[in-house]
PDB file of C-alpha atoms in Angstrom:
ATOM      1  CA  MET X   1     -17.065   5.685  25.623  1.00  0.00           C
ATOM      2  CA  ARG X   2     -14.557   5.007  23.216  1.00  0.00           C
ATOM      3  CA  THR X   3     -16.204   6.293  19.768  1.00  0.00           C
ATOM      4  CA  ARG X   4     -14.820   3.945  16.539  1.00  0.00           C
ATOM      5  CA  ALA X   5     -12.462   6.076  14.147  1.00  0.00           C
ATOM      6  CA  LEU X   6     -14.265   6.548  11.229  1.00  0.00           C
ATOM      7  CA  THR X   7     -12.605   4.304   7.867  1.00  0.00           C
ATOM      8  CA  THR X   8     -15.105   5.017   4.683  1.00  0.00           C
ATOM      9  CA  THR X   9     -13.922   5.962   1.100  1.00  0.00           C
ATOM     10  CA  GLU X  10     -15.538   8.876   2.059  1.00  0.00           C
ATOM     11  CA  ASP X  11     -13.990   9.800   4.877  1.00  0.00           C
ATOM     12  CA  ARG X  12     -10.128   9.323   3.629  1.00  0.00           C
ATOM     13  CA  THR X  13     -10.514   9.165  -0.227  1.00  0.00           C
ATOM     14  CA  LEU X  14      -8.295  11.819  -2.040  1.00  0.00           C
ATOM     15  CA  ALA X  15      -9.080  13.417  -5.214  1.00  0.00           C
ATOM     16  CA  TRP X  16      -5.748  13.914  -6.961  1.00  0.00           C
ATOM     17  CA  ASP X  17      -6.910  14.770 -10.417  1.00  0.00           C
ATOM     18  CA  GLY X  18      -5.399  12.100 -12.916  1.00  0.00           C
ATOM     19  CA  CYS X  19      -5.425   8.906 -10.310  1.00  0.00           C
ATOM     20  CA  LEU X  20      -8.463   6.805  -9.453  1.00  0.00           C
ATOM     21  CA  ASN X  21      -7.392   5.019  -6.526  1.00  0.00           C
ATOM     22  CA  VAL X  22      -6.208   7.703  -3.383  1.00  0.00           C
ATOM     23  CA  ARG X  23      -6.770   7.802   0.339  1.00  0.00           C
ATOM     24  CA  ASP X  24      -4.578   9.218   3.487  1.00  0.00           C
ATOM     25  CA  LEU X  25      -4.512   5.786   5.955  1.00  0.00           C
ATOM     26  CA  GLY X  26      -5.399   8.182   8.780  1.00  0.00           C
ATOM     27  CA  GLY X  27      -8.562   8.133  10.821  1.00  0.00           C
ATOM     28  CA  LEU X  28      -8.108   4.217  11.233  1.00  0.00           C
ATOM     29  CA  PRO X  29      -9.069   2.687  14.748  1.00  0.00           C
ATOM     30  CA  THR X  30      -6.351   1.026  16.478  1.00  0.00           C
ATOM     31  CA  VAL X  31      -5.963  -1.630  19.101  1.00  0.00           C
ATOM     32  CA  SER X  32      -4.516   1.029  21.926  1.00  0.00           C
ATOM     33  CA  GLY X  33      -8.172   3.274  20.751  1.00  0.00           C
ATOM     34  CA  ARG X  34      -5.903   6.337  19.324  1.00  0.00           C
ATOM     35  CA  PRO X  35      -7.146   6.444  15.630  1.00  0.00           C
ATOM     36  CA  THR X  36      -3.805   6.473  12.994  1.00  0.00           C
ATOM     37  CA  ALA X  37      -2.480  10.338  12.181  1.00  0.00           C
ATOM     38  CA  ARG X  38      -3.765  11.766   9.155  1.00  0.00           C
ATOM     39  CA  GLY X  39      -1.407  13.485   6.577  1.00  0.00           C
ATOM     40  CA  ALA X  40       1.168  11.048   7.260  1.00  0.00           C
ATOM     41  CA  ILE X  41       0.825   8.539   4.710  1.00  0.00           C
ATOM     42  CA  VAL X  42      -1.121   8.168   1.785  1.00  0.00           C
ATOM     43  CA  ARG X  43      -1.740   5.024  -0.637  1.00  0.00           C
ATOM     44  CA  ALA X  44      -2.123   5.865  -4.170  1.00  0.00           C
ATOM     45  CA  ASP X  45      -2.407   4.368  -7.947  1.00  0.00           C
ATOM     46  CA  ASN X  46      -0.398   5.619 -10.683  1.00  0.00           C
ATOM     47  CA  LEU X  47       1.025   8.893 -10.132  1.00  0.00           C
ATOM     48  CA  ASP X  48       2.668   8.911 -13.745  1.00  0.00           C
ATOM     49  CA  ARG X  49      -0.853   9.333 -14.200  1.00  0.00           C
ATOM     50  CA  LEU X  50      -1.048  12.768 -12.107  1.00  0.00           C
ATOM     51  CA  THR X  51      -1.973  16.394 -14.282  1.00  0.00           C
ATOM     52  CA  ALA X  52      -0.243  18.969 -12.845  1.00  0.00           C
ATOM     53  CA  GLU X  53      -3.575  19.783 -11.167  1.00  0.00           C
ATOM     54  CA  GLY X  54      -2.837  16.909  -9.518  1.00  0.00           C
ATOM     55  CA  TRP X  55       0.878  17.317  -7.665  1.00  0.00           C
ATOM     56  CA  ASP X  56      -0.335  20.147  -6.618  1.00  0.00           C
ATOM     57  CA  ALA X  57      -3.123  18.683  -4.347  1.00  0.00           C
ATOM     58  CA  LEU X  58       0.001  16.064  -3.705  1.00  0.00           C
ATOM     59  CA  ARG X  59       1.945  18.945  -2.222  1.00  0.00           C
ATOM     60  CA  ALA X  60      -0.794  20.734  -0.743  1.00  0.00           C
ATOM     61  CA  HIS X  61      -1.860  17.349   1.645  1.00  0.00           C
ATOM     62  CA  GLY X  62       1.645  18.287   2.644  1.00  0.00           C
ATOM     63  CA  VAL X  63       3.599  15.100   0.867  1.00  0.00           C
ATOM     64  CA  ARG X  64       7.007  15.298   0.720  1.00  0.00           C
ATOM     65  CA  THR X  65       8.397  11.704   0.113  1.00  0.00           C
ATOM     66  CA  VAL X  66       6.959   9.343  -2.897  1.00  0.00           C
ATOM     67  CA  VAL X  67       7.791   5.836  -2.745  1.00  0.00           C
ATOM     68  CA  ASP X  68       7.813   3.927  -5.751  1.00  0.00           C
ATOM     69  CA  LEU X  69       6.752   0.487  -5.590  1.00  0.00           C
ATOM     70  CA  ARG X  70       7.164  -0.218  -9.340  1.00  0.00           C
ATOM     71  CA  ASN X  71       9.573  -2.073 -11.170  1.00  0.00           C
ATOM     72  CA  THR X  72      12.156  -0.838 -13.092  1.00  0.00           C
ATOM     73  CA  GLU X  73      10.237  -1.630 -16.435  1.00  0.00           C
ATOM     74  CA  GLU X  74       7.464   0.504 -15.304  1.00  0.00           C
ATOM     75  CA  TYR X  75       8.549   3.222 -14.854  1.00  0.00           C
ATOM     76  CA  LYS X  76       8.227   6.296 -17.350  1.00  0.00           C
ATOM     77  CA  PRO X  77       8.827   9.906 -17.503  1.00  0.00           C
ATOM     78  CA  LEU X  78       7.270  12.433 -14.165  1.00  0.00           C
ATOM     79  CA  LEU X  79       6.558  15.742 -13.990  1.00  0.00           C
ATOM     80  CA  PRO X  80       9.541  17.654 -13.040  1.00  0.00           C
ATOM     81  CA  LEU X  81       9.598  16.729  -9.381  1.00  0.00           C
ATOM     82  CA  PRO X  82       9.653  19.967  -6.972  1.00  0.00           C
ATOM     83  CA  GLU X  83      12.769  20.245  -5.149  1.00  0.00           C
ATOM     84  CA  ASP X  84      10.803  19.802  -1.807  1.00  0.00           C
ATOM     85  CA  ILE X  85       9.720  16.110  -3.256  1.00  0.00           C
ATOM     86  CA  ASP X  86      11.699  13.151  -2.866  1.00  0.00           C
ATOM     87  CA  LEU X  87      11.426  10.661  -4.948  1.00  0.00           C
ATOM     88  CA  ILE X  88      12.362   6.575  -4.188  1.00  0.00           C
ATOM     89  CA  ARG X  89      12.050   3.661  -5.269  1.00  0.00           C
ATOM     90  CA  VAL X  90      11.615   0.527  -3.705  1.00  0.00           C
ATOM     91  CA  PRO X  91      10.424  -2.744  -6.540  1.00  0.00           C
ATOM     92  CA  LEU X  92       8.533  -5.074  -4.558  1.00  0.00           C
ATOM     93  CA  ASP X  93       8.108  -7.583  -7.609  1.00  0.00           C
ATOM     94  CA  GLU X  94      12.339  -7.116  -8.256  1.00  0.00           C
ATOM     95  CA  LEU X  95      12.495  -7.753  -5.023  1.00  0.00           C
ATOM     96  CA  ALA X  96      10.118 -11.351  -4.449  1.00  0.00           C
ATOM     97  CA  GLY X  97      13.059 -12.382  -7.117  1.00  0.00           C
ATOM     98  CA  PRO X  98      12.497 -15.569  -9.305  1.00  0.00           C
ATOM     99  CA  ALA X  99      11.948 -18.146  -6.831  1.00  0.00           C
ATOM    100  CA  TRP X 100       9.294 -16.577  -5.199  1.00  0.00           C
ATOM    101  CA  TRP X 101       7.542 -16.068  -8.029  1.00  0.00           C
ATOM    102  CA  GLU X 102       7.976 -19.496  -9.894  1.00  0.00           C
ATOM    103  CA  THR X 103       5.947 -20.535  -6.786  1.00  0.00           C
ATOM    104  CA  TYR X 104       3.515 -18.295  -6.117  1.00  0.00           C
ATOM    105  CA  GLY X 105       3.376 -16.097  -9.322  1.00  0.00           C
ATOM    106  CA  ARG X 106      -0.191 -17.311  -9.613  1.00  0.00           C
ATOM    107  CA  LEU X 107      -1.522 -16.072  -6.946  1.00  0.00           C
ATOM    108  CA  ASP X 108      -0.106 -12.015  -8.275  1.00  0.00           C
ATOM    109  CA  GLY X 109      -3.311  -9.718  -7.835  1.00  0.00           C
ATOM    110  CA  THR X 110      -4.971 -11.787  -4.958  1.00  0.00           C
ATOM    111  CA  PRO X 111      -4.739 -11.591  -1.009  1.00  0.00           C
ATOM    112  CA  LEU X 112      -3.620 -15.215  -0.896  1.00  0.00           C
ATOM    113  CA  ALA X 113      -0.125 -13.077  -2.201  1.00  0.00           C
ATOM    114  CA  LEU X 114       0.388 -11.461   0.810  1.00  0.00           C
ATOM    115  CA  ARG X 115       1.495 -14.076   3.551  1.00  0.00           C
ATOM    116  CA  PRO X 116       3.572 -15.992   1.307  1.00  0.00           C
ATOM    117  CA  TYR X 117       5.181 -12.580   0.384  1.00  0.00           C
ATOM    118  CA  LEU X 118       5.613 -11.565   3.823  1.00  0.00           C
ATOM    119  CA  ASP X 119       6.363 -15.053   4.928  1.00  0.00           C
ATOM    120  CA  HIS X 120       9.463 -15.511   1.719  1.00  0.00           C
ATOM    121  CA  CYS X 121      10.556 -11.854   1.111  1.00  0.00           C
ATOM    122  CA  PRO X 122      11.271 -10.738   4.485  1.00  0.00           C
ATOM    123  CA  HIS X 123      14.312  -8.297   3.041  1.00  0.00           C
ATOM    124  CA  ALA X 124      11.949  -7.226   1.059  1.00  0.00           C
ATOM    125  CA  ALA X 125       9.000  -5.458   3.271  1.00  0.00           C
ATOM    126  CA  ALA X 126      12.246  -4.593   5.440  1.00  0.00           C
ATOM    127  CA  GLU X 127      13.929  -1.990   2.998  1.00  0.00           C
ATOM    128  CA  LEU X 128      10.001  -0.907   2.441  1.00  0.00           C
ATOM    129  CA  ILE X 129      10.185   0.270   6.591  1.00  0.00           C
ATOM    130  CA  THR X 130      13.303   1.179   6.700  1.00  0.00           C
ATOM    131  CA  THR X 131      12.978   4.001   3.520  1.00  0.00           C
ATOM    132  CA  VAL X 132       9.943   4.893   5.103  1.00  0.00           C
ATOM    133  CA  ALA X 133      11.395   5.457   8.579  1.00  0.00           C
ATOM    134  CA  GLY X 134      14.239   7.196   7.078  1.00  0.00           C
ATOM    135  CA  ALA X 135      11.997   9.410   4.759  1.00  0.00           C
ATOM    136  CA  ARG X 136      12.314  13.524   5.389  1.00  0.00           C
ATOM    137  CA  PRO X 137       9.725  15.204   7.227  1.00  0.00           C
ATOM    138  CA  GLY X 138       6.028  15.988   6.146  1.00  0.00           C
ATOM    139  CA  GLY X 139       3.722  13.707   4.420  1.00  0.00           C
ATOM    140  CA  LEU X 140       4.364  10.438   2.508  1.00  0.00           C
ATOM    141  CA  VAL X 141       2.756   8.186  -0.439  1.00  0.00           C
ATOM    142  CA  VAL X 142       3.301   5.018  -1.702  1.00  0.00           C
ATOM    143  CA  HIS X 143       1.987   3.897  -4.918  1.00  0.00           C
ATOM    144  CA  CYS X 144       2.399   1.074  -7.778  1.00  0.00           C
ATOM    145  CA  GLY X 145       0.509   0.532 -10.572  1.00  0.00           C
ATOM    146  CA  ALA X 146      -3.740   0.143  -9.795  1.00  0.00           C
ATOM    147  CA  GLY X 147      -3.118   1.134  -6.141  1.00  0.00           C
ATOM    148  CA  ARG X 148      -4.192  -2.821  -4.942  1.00  0.00           C
ATOM    149  CA  ASP X 149      -1.301  -4.951  -4.443  1.00  0.00           C
ATOM    150  CA  ARG X 150       2.028  -4.065  -3.816  1.00  0.00           C
ATOM    151  CA  THR X 151       0.379  -0.347  -2.329  1.00  0.00           C
ATOM    152  CA  GLY X 152      -2.282  -3.282  -0.836  1.00  0.00           C
ATOM    153  CA  LEU X 153       1.270  -4.984   0.681  1.00  0.00           C
ATOM    154  CA  ALA X 154       2.766  -1.819   2.432  1.00  0.00           C
ATOM    155  CA  ALA X 155      -0.056  -0.147   3.446  1.00  0.00           C
ATOM    156  CA  LEU X 156      -0.943  -3.338   5.226  1.00  0.00           C
ATOM    157  CA  LEU X 157       2.352  -4.174   6.842  1.00  0.00           C
ATOM    158  CA  LEU X 158       2.515  -0.184   7.867  1.00  0.00           C
ATOM    159  CA  LEU X 159      -0.871  -0.266   9.437  1.00  0.00           C
ATOM    160  CA  ALA X 160      -0.590  -3.533  10.992  1.00  0.00           C
ATOM    161  CA  LEU X 161       2.616  -1.871  13.249  1.00  0.00           C
ATOM    162  CA  ALA X 162       0.702   0.653  14.058  1.00  0.00           C
ATOM    163  CA  GLY X 163      -1.397  -1.417  15.556  1.00  0.00           C
ATOM    164  CA  VAL X 164      -4.462  -1.046  13.623  1.00  0.00           C
ATOM    165  CA  GLU X 165      -7.416  -3.136  14.029  1.00  0.00           C
ATOM    166  CA  THR X 166      -7.601  -6.336  11.438  1.00  0.00           C
ATOM    167  CA  ALA X 167     -11.243  -5.029  10.312  1.00  0.00           C
ATOM    168  CA  ALA X 168     -10.059  -1.428   9.071  1.00  0.00           C
ATOM    169  CA  ILE X 169      -7.100  -3.271   7.526  1.00  0.00           C
ATOM    170  CA  ALA X 170      -9.144  -5.387   5.440  1.00  0.00           C
ATOM    171  CA  GLU X 171     -11.579  -2.995   4.707  1.00  0.00           C
ATOM    172  CA  ASP X 172      -8.712  -0.665   3.828  1.00  0.00           C
ATOM    173  CA  TYR X 173      -7.675  -3.353   1.127  1.00  0.00           C
ATOM    174  CA  LEU X 174     -11.436  -4.226  -0.573  1.00  0.00           C
ATOM    175  CA  LEU X 175     -11.594  -0.371  -1.084  1.00  0.00           C
ATOM    176  CA  SER X 176      -9.551   0.161  -3.907  1.00  0.00           C
ATOM    177  CA  GLY X 177     -11.777  -2.944  -5.762  1.00  0.00           C
ATOM    178  CA  PRO X 178     -14.266  -0.449  -6.616  1.00  0.00           C
ATOM    179  CA  ASN X 179     -11.205   2.498  -7.609  1.00  0.00           C
ATOM    180  CA  VAL X 180      -9.737   0.049  -9.829  1.00  0.00           C
ATOM    181  CA  ARG X 181     -11.927  -1.783 -11.800  1.00  0.00           C
ATOM    182  CA  PRO X 182     -12.765   1.656 -14.397  1.00  0.00           C
ATOM    183  CA  LEU X 183      -9.263   1.328 -14.598  1.00  0.00           C
ATOM    184  CA  TYR X 184      -9.222  -2.062 -17.013  1.00  0.00           C
ATOM    185  CA  GLY X 185     -12.108  -0.351 -19.215  1.00  0.00           C
ATOM    186  CA  MET X 186      -9.899   2.828 -19.242  1.00  0.00           C
ATOM    187  CA  LEU X 187      -6.280   0.881 -20.526  1.00  0.00           C
ATOM    188  CA  GLY X 188      -9.011  -1.758 -22.397  1.00  0.00           C
ATOM    189  CA  LEU X 189      -7.727  -4.293 -20.423  1.00  0.00           C
ATOM    190  CA  PRO X 190      -9.792  -7.595 -19.569  1.00  0.00           C
ATOM    191  CA  ASP X 191     -11.334  -6.898 -15.686  1.00  0.00           C
ATOM    192  CA  GLN X 192      -8.667  -9.028 -13.587  1.00  0.00           C
ATOM    193  CA  TYR X 193     -11.342  -9.376 -10.690  1.00  0.00           C
ATOM    194  CA  ARG X 194     -12.987 -12.608 -12.582  1.00  0.00           C
ATOM    195  CA  ARG X 195      -9.100 -13.735 -12.271  1.00  0.00           C
ATOM    196  CA  ILE X 196      -9.479 -13.116  -8.869  1.00  0.00           C
ATOM    197  CA  ASP X 197     -12.358 -14.055  -7.758  1.00  0.00           C
ATOM    198  CA  ALA X 198     -11.681 -17.525  -9.558  1.00  0.00           C
ATOM    199  CA  VAL X 199      -8.296 -18.219  -8.064  1.00  0.00           C
ATOM    200  CA  LEU X 200     -10.260 -16.985  -4.472  1.00  0.00           C
ATOM    201  CA  ALA X 201     -13.118 -19.795  -5.166  1.00  0.00           C
ATOM    202  CA  GLU X 202     -10.684 -22.038  -6.373  1.00  0.00           C
ATOM    203  CA  ALA X 203      -8.924 -22.070  -2.821  1.00  0.00           C
ATOM    204  CA  GLY X 204     -12.133 -22.037  -1.205  1.00  0.00           C
ATOM    205  CA  THR X 205     -11.753 -18.983   0.423  1.00  0.00           C
ATOM    206  CA  THR X 206     -12.884 -15.202   0.029  1.00  0.00           C
ATOM    207  CA  ALA X 207     -10.672 -12.391   0.559  1.00  0.00           C
ATOM    208  CA  GLU X 208     -12.189 -11.126   3.450  1.00  0.00           C
ATOM    209  CA  ALA X 209     -11.151 -14.046   5.345  1.00  0.00           C
ATOM    210  CA  THR X 210      -7.808 -14.370   3.009  1.00  0.00           C
ATOM    211  CA  LEU X 211      -6.652 -11.063   5.067  1.00  0.00           C
ATOM    212  CA  ALA X 212      -7.950 -12.208   8.123  1.00  0.00           C
ATOM    213  CA  ALA X 213      -6.091 -15.447   7.787  1.00  0.00           C
ATOM    214  CA  THR X 214      -2.852 -13.366   6.257  1.00  0.00           C
ATOM    215  CA  LEU X 215      -3.114 -10.935   9.834  1.00  0.00           C
ATOM    216  CA  ASP X 216      -3.511 -14.029  12.314  1.00  0.00           C
ATOM    217  CA  GLY X 217      -0.748 -14.457  14.749  1.00  0.00           C
ATOM    218  CA  PHE X 218       1.487 -12.048  12.797  1.00  0.00           C
ATOM    219  CA  ASP X 219       3.899  -9.800  14.916  1.00  0.00           C
ATOM    220  CA  PRO X 220       5.206  -6.830  12.773  1.00  0.00           C
ATOM    221  CA  ALA X 221       7.658  -5.506  15.104  1.00  0.00           C
ATOM    222  CA  GLY X 222       8.947  -9.501  15.764  1.00  0.00           C
ATOM    223  CA  TYR X 223       8.772 -10.270  12.262  1.00  0.00           C
ATOM    224  CA  LEU X 224      10.672  -6.792  10.917  1.00  0.00           C
ATOM    225  CA  LEU X 225      13.093  -6.766  14.207  1.00  0.00           C
ATOM    226  CA  SER X 226      13.944 -10.901  12.626  1.00  0.00           C
ATOM    227  CA  ALA X 227      14.196  -9.374   9.076  1.00  0.00           C
ATOM    228  CA  GLY X 228      17.217  -7.091  10.061  1.00  0.00           C
ATOM    229  CA  VAL X 229      15.220  -3.534  10.742  1.00  0.00           C
ATOM    230  CA  ALA X 230      16.645  -1.671  13.839  1.00  0.00           C
ATOM    231  CA  PRO X 231      14.025  -0.979  16.730  1.00  0.00           C
ATOM    232  CA  VAL X 232      14.740   2.679  15.728  1.00  0.00           C
ATOM    233  CA  ALA X 233      13.600   2.476  12.433  1.00  0.00           C
ATOM    234  CA  ILE X 234      10.888   0.047  13.457  1.00  0.00           C
ATOM    235  CA  ASN X 235       9.801   2.895  16.023  1.00  0.00           C
ATOM    236  CA  ALA X 236      10.379   5.544  13.510  1.00  0.00           C
ATOM    237  CA  ALA X 237       7.911   4.166  10.795  1.00  0.00           C
ATOM    238  CA  ARG X 238       5.288   3.154  13.521  1.00  0.00           C
ATOM    239  CA  ALA X 239       5.487   7.346  15.360  1.00  0.00           C
ATOM    240  CA  ARG X 240       4.531   8.549  11.291  1.00  0.00           C
ATOM    241  CA  LEU X 241       1.013   6.981  11.755  1.00  0.00           C
ATOM    242  CA  LEU X 242       0.941   6.964  15.441  1.00  0.00           C
ATOM    243  CA  PRO X 243       2.918  10.950  16.650  1.00  0.00           C
ATOM    244  CA  ALA X 244       3.455  10.897  20.435  1.00  0.00           C
ATOM    245  CA  ALA X 245       0.272  12.480  21.767  1.00  0.00           C
TER     246      ALA X 245
END
C-alpha cells in the first residue's frame, strides 16, 4: 500500500535565523509515487535578513546556490558569501515587463496572478528553469522578499515539473500565510491578506480554488519546451527534485 509523503510545515520547516518562511521542497507526494528529494531545493523569504548563524544553517543544509528572484532596487548588501556558494539573480517582476503589470498588476500578491504570469511570461519561467538546471551540484534555495509570491510561483513550477500532486502543491503555497503575516507587523506594514482576501472575494473564488485552476491542464514540460528550454535543461531541473532511483 502506498504511503502518502508528509507535507506539513513541521516536517519541512527550516530554522534559519533571521528568516521566517523557509522550507524544504522534499518529501512531497508525486503522481509517480516517489516523494521529492529532501535537501535539493529550498524556498525562503528574504535572505538579506539572515544572521551569521542563519548562513551557517543554510550551508549546513547543503545549499550551494542562491537564486534571488527580487528586482534590482530590492537588493541590499549581503554578508560575504562563502566561496562555495553561488548567487544568481532572476528578477521575475522585472522580466514580466510593463505590459504585464499594466494588465495584471492589481492581482499581484494573490494566487490569481500565477496563471496569467505563466501564460504571458514564458521567457521568465524559461530563465528560471534554465538557471536551476545549470546550477552547481548541491542544494539550491530560491527566495524573494516574503517568500510567498515570486518564490511561490517558482516553487509551483518546479513542483509541477517534478509531478507533485496538485493538492500538495497548493498546500505548500498556502503554508506561507501563517509565516508571512507576522512579518508585516515587524516591518510596520498593513496586513496584506486583507487586500488579498478582498481581491479573491471580488473574483468569487478562494485561494485553494485558484491554485487548482492554475494547475488544471498545465503541462510544465510542454510549456517549457514551447518557451525554448532545451529538453536536457528540463530534465536536469526535474532531476534535482526527482533524482534517479
